Short mmCIF file of C-alpha atoms and ligand atoms in Angstrom, two decimals:
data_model
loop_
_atom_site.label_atom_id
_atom_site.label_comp_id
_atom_site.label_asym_id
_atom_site.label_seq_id
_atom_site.Cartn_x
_atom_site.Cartn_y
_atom_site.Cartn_z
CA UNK A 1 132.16 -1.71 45.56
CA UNK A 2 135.51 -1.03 47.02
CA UNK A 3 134.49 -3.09 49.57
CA UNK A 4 134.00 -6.20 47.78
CA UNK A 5 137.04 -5.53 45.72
CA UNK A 6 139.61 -5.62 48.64
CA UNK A 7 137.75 -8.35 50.05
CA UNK A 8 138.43 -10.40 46.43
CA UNK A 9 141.99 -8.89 46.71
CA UNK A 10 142.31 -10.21 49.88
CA UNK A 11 140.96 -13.31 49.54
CA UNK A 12 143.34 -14.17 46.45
CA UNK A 13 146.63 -12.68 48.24
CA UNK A 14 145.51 -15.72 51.20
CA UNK A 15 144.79 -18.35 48.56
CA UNK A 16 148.13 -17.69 46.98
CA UNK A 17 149.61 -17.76 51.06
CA UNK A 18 148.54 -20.48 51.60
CA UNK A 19 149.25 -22.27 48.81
CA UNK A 20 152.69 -21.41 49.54
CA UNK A 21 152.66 -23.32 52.72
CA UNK A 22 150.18 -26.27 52.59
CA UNK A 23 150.95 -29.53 51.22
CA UNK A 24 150.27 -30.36 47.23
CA UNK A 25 151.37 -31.05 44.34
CA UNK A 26 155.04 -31.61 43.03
CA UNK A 27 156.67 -29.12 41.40
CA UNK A 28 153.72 -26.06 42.26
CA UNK A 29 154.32 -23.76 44.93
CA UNK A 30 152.57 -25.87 47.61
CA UNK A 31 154.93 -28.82 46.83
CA UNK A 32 156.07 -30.31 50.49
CA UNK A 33 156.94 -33.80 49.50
CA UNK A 34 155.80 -33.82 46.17
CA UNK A 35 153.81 -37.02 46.72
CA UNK A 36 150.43 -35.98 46.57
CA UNK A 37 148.34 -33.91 44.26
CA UNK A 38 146.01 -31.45 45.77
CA UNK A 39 143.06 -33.42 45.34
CA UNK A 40 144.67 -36.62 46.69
CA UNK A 41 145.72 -38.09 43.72
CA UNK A 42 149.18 -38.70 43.49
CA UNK A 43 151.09 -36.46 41.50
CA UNK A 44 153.95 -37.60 39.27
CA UNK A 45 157.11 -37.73 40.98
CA UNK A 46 159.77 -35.66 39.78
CA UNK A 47 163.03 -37.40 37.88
CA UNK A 48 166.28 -37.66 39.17
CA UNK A 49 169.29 -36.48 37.52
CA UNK A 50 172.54 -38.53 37.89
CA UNK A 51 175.36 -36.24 38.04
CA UNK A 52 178.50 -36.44 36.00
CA UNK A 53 181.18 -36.72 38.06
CA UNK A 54 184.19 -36.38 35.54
CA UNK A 55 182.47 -33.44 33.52
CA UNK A 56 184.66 -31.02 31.69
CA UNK A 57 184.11 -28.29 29.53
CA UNK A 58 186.96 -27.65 27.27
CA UNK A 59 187.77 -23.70 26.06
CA UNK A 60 184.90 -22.58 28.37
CA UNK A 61 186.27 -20.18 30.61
CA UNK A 62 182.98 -20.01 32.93
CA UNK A 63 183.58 -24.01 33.98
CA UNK A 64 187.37 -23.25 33.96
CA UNK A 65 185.91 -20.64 36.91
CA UNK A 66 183.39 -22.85 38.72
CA UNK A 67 184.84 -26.32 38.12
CA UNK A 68 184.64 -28.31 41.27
CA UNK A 69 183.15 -25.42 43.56
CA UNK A 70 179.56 -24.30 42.58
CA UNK A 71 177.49 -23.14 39.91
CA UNK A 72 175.19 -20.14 40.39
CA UNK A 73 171.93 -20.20 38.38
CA UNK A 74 169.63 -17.33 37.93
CA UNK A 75 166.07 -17.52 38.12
CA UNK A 76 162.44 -16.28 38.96
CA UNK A 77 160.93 -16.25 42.25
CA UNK A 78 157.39 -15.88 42.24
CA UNK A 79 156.03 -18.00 38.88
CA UNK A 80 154.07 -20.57 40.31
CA UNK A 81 155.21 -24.04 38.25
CA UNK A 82 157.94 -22.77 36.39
CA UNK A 83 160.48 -20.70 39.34
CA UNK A 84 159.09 -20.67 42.45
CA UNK A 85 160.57 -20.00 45.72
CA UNK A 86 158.18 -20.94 48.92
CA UNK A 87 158.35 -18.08 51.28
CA UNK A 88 158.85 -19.96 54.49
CA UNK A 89 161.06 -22.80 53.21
CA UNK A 90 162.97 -21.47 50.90
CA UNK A 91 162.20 -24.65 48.43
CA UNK A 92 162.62 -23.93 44.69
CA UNK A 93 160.21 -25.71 42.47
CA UNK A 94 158.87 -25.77 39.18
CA UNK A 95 159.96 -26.65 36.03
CA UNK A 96 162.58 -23.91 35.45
CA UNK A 97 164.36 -25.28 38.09
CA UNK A 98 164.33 -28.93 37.14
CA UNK A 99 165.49 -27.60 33.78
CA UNK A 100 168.35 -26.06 36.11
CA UNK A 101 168.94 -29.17 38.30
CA UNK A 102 169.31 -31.42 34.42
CA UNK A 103 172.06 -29.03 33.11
CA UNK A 104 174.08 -28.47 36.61
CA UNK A 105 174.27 -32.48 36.64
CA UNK A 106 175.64 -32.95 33.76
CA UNK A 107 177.84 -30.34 34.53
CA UNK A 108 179.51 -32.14 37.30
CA UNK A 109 176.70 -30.22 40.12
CA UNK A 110 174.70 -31.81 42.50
CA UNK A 111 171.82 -29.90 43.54
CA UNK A 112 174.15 -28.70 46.69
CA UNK A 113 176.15 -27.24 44.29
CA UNK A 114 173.74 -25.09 43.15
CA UNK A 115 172.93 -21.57 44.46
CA UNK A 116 169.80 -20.25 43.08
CA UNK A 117 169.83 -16.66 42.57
CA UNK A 118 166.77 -14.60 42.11
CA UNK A 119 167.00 -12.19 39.10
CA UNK A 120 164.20 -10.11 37.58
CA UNK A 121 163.57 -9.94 34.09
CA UNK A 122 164.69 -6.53 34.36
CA UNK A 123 168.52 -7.12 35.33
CA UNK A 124 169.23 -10.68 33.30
CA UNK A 125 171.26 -9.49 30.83
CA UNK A 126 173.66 -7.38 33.27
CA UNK A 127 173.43 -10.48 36.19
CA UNK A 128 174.80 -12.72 33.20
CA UNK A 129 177.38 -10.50 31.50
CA UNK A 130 178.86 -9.30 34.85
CA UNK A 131 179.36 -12.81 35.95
CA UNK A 132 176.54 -12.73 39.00
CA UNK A 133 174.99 -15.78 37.74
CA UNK A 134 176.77 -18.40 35.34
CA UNK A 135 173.78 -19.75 34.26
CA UNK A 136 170.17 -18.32 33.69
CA UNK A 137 167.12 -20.24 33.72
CA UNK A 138 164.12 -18.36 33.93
CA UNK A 139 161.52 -17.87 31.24
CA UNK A 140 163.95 -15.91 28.81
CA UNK A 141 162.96 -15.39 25.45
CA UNK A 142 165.41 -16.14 23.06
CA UNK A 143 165.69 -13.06 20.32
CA UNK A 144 168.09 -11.10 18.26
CA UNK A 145 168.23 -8.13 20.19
CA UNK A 146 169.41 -9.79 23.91
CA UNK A 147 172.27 -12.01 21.62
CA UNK A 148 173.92 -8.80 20.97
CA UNK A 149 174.43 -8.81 24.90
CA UNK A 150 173.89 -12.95 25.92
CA UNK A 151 174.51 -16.18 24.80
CA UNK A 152 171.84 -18.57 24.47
CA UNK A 153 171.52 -22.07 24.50
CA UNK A 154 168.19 -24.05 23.44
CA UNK A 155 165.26 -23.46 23.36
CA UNK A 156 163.89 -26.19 25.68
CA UNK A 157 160.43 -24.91 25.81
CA UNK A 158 158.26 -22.45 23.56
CA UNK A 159 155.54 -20.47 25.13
CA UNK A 160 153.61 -17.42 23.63
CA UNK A 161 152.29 -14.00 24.93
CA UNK A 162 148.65 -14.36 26.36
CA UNK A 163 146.46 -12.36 28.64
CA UNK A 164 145.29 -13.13 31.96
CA UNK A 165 142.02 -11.02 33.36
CA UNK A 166 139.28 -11.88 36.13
CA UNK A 167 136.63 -14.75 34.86
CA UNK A 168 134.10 -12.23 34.14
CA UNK A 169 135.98 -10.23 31.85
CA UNK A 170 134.73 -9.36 28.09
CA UNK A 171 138.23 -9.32 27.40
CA UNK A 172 138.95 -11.96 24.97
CA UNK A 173 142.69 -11.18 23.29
CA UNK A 174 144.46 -8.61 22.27
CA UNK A 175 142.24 -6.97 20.46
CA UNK A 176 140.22 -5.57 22.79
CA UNK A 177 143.00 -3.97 25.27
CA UNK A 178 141.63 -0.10 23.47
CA UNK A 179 141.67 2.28 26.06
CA UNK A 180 142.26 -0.27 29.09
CA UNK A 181 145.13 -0.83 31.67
CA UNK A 182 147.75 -3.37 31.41
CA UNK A 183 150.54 -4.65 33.55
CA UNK A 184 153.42 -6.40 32.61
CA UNK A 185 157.46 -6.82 34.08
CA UNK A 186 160.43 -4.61 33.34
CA UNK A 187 162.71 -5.31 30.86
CA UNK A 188 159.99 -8.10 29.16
CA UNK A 189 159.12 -8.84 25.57
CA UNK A 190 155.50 -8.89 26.91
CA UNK A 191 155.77 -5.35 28.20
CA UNK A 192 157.39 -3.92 24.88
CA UNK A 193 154.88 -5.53 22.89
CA UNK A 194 151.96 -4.23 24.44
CA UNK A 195 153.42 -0.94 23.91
CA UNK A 196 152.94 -0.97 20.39
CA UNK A 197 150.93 1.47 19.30
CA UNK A 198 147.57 -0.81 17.34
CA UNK A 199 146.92 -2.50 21.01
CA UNK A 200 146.16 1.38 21.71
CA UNK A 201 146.59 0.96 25.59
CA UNK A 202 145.56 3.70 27.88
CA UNK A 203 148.35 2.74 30.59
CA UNK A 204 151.03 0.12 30.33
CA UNK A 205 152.27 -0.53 33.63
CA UNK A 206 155.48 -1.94 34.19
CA UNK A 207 155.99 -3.61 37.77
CA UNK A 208 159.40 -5.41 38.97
CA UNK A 209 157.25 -8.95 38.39
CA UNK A 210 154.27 -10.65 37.31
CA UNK A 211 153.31 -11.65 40.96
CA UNK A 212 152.69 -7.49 41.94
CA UNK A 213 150.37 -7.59 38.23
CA UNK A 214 148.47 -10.23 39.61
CA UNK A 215 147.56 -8.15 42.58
CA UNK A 216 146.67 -5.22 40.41
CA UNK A 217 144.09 -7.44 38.86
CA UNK A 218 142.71 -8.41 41.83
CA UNK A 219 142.67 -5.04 43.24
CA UNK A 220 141.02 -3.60 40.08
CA UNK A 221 144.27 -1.42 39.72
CA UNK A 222 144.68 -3.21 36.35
CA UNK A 223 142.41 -4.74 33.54
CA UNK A 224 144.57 -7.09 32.55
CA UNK A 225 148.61 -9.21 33.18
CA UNK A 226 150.42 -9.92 29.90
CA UNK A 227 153.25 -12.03 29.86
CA UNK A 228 153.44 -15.73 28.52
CA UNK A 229 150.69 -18.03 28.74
CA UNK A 230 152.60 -20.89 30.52
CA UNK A 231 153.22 -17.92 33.56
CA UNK A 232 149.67 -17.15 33.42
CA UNK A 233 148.47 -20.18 33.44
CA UNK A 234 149.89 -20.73 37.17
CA UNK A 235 148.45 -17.85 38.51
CA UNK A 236 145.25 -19.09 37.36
CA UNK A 237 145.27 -22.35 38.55
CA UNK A 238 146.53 -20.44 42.11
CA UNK A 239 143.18 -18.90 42.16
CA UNK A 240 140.77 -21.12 40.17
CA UNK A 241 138.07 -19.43 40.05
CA UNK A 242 138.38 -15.55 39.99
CA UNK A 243 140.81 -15.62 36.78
CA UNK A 244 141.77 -17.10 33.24
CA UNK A 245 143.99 -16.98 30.76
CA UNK A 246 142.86 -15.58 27.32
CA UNK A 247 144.39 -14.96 23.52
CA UNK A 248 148.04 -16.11 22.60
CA UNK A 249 149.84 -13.91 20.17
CA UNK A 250 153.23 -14.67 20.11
CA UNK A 251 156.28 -17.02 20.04
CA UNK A 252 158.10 -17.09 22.96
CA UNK A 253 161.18 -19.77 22.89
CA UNK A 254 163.17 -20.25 26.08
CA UNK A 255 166.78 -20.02 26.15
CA UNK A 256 169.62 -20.78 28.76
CA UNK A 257 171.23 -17.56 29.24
CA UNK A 258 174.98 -17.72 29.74
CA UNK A 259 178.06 -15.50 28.68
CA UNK A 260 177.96 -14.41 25.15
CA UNK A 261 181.54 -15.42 24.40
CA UNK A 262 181.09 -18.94 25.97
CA UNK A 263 180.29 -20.56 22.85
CA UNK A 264 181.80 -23.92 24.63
CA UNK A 265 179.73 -23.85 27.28
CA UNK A 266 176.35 -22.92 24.98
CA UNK A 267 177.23 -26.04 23.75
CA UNK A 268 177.50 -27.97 26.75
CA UNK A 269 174.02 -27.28 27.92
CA UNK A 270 172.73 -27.61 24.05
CA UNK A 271 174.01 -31.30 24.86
CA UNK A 272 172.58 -31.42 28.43
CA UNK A 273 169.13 -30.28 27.15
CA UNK A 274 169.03 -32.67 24.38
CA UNK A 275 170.29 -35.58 26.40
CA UNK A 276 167.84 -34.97 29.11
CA UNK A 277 164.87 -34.51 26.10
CA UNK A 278 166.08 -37.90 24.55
CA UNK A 279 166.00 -39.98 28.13
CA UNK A 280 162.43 -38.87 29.30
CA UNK A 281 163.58 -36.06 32.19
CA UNK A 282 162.27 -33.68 30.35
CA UNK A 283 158.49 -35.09 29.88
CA UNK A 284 158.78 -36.54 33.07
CA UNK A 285 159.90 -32.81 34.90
CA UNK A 286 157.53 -31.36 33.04
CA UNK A 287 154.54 -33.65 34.16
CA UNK A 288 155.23 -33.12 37.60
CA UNK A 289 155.71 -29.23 37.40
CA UNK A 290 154.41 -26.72 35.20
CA UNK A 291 152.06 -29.87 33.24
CA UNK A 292 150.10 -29.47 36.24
CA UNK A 293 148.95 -26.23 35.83
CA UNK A 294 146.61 -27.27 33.00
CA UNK A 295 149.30 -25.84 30.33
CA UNK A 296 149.65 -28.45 27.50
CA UNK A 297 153.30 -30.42 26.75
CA UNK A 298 154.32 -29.37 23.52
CA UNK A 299 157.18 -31.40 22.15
CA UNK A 300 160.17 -30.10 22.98
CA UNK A 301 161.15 -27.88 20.47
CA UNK A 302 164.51 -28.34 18.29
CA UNK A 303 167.82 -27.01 19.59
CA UNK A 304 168.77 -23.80 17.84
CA UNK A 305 172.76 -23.48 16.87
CA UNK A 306 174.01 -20.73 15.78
N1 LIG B 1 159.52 -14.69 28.03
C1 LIG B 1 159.35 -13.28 28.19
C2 LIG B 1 160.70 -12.60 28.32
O1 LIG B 1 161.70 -13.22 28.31
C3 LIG B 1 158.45 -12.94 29.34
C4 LIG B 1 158.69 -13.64 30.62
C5 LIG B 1 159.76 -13.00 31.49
O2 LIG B 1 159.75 -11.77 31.66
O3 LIG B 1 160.57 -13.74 32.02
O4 LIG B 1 160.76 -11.38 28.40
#
């Protein structure tokens, strides 16, 4: 038995290497040229975003910082579709980061004005308060209790809490975690939801990212991830075959995370998103990124101002 379960463990921690290296499709975490899909089809290329070259942000005094130099933008590392960085080459994908690459254009950046800066869920709100990253694009749930520390412009995607467990698992939602193990990230809404007390977890562990969950469940360490479904759902189609993605039960909007006082600059990207919504980058991005891990397009949601 423990045999067979480090030999699954092992065989999933190789699938996911190698996906990391080999040649596939745009926007996942095998993406070399972004030409191909894995199966040979061709994958949809990925839009390009034409950058404004007399941009200005009035009263914002994060632009009044970075204007003409570089913008830093924080995101996730190891979500396969939405912020991925490949080990070896270093290449961002997914579509977090063409969310990223929209804004910083019309911000005056060119993607070699950029520097991507990997933050854990954990550390967002200090990273984006203290200045560390201007910007924050990463799966961040929008809610009441992060505005008291972080602005938040958008949402330019809504996703919901979901459970992801190996294929032959009777677990079927959330009503049937009694007594089993979960893992989820620091600092998540996933993780503080699964807390709550009717889920009646026996263990709720809490590790620096989804990626380390995923090898709990394949180790057997864990019975199930939690986090949201459009996260899961690349890890699943990394290993097609040994897991899937089960339940949804919640609403998880995505926000731009930025200074709280920068209401000028929550503005800006409010524009940015909706601009890029109204032209087609934002269907098109999302085709050739985190559309190709099976999750379904849902029309991007209204902008929230407030
Ligand atoms: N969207 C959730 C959150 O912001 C979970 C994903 C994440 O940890 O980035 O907490």
């Amino acid at each position: 038995m423990k045999l067979r379960k480090s030999a699954a463990a092992a065989a999933v921690v190789l699938a996911l290497a190698a996906s990391a290296t080999a040649c596939g499709k745009s926007g996942s975490p095998d993406d070399k040229d972004g030409a191909k899909a894995s199966d040979g089809s061709s994958a949809p290329a990925l839009p390009t975003y034409k950058v404004n070259t007399s941009a200005d942000v009035k009263d914002s005094p994060v632009f009044e910082k970075i204007k003409g130099k570089e913008i830093t933008i924080g995101t996730k590392a190891d979500q396969p579709f939405l912020g991925f960085e490949n080990p070896s080459t270093k290449k961002r994908t997914g579509f977090d980061i063409e969310i990223a690459k929209m804004i910083a254009a019309d911000l005056g950046f060119d993607e070699d004005h950029i520097k991507f800066k990997t933050v854990p869920s954990e550390a967002r709100e200090t990273k984006i308060a203290s200045g560390d990253v201007d910007l924050y694009v990463g799966t961040y749930t929008i809610n009441d209790e992060r505005k008291k520390q972080v602005g938040f412009a958008g949402p330019y995607y809504v996703a919901g809490q979901a459970l992801l467990v190996k294929k032959d698992s009777s677990i079927k939602g959330p009503d049937d975690l009694k007594g089993k193990k979960v893992c989820s990230a620091t600092g998540s809404t996933p993780l503080k939801r699964i807390k709550e007390a009717r889920y009646g977890v026996a263990e709720a562990k809490a590790q620096q990212g989804y990626q380390l969950c995923v090898q709990d469940l394949v180790n057997g360490q864990t019975d199930a991830v939690t986090t949201d479904d459009a996260i899961l759902k690349g890890y699943a189609a990394e290993n097609k075959g040994a897991l899937k993605v089960v339940g949804k039960f919640s609403t998880e909007p995505y926000g731009v995370g930025l200074k709280k006082e920068d209401a000028a600059l929550r503005e800006a990207v409010n524009k940015a998103i909706e601009a890029h919504e109204k032209n087609g980058d934002w269907k098109k991005a999302y085709d050739a990124t985190l559309g190709l891990s099976g999750a379904v397009a849902e029309m991007p949601p209204a902008i929230e101002r407030y």
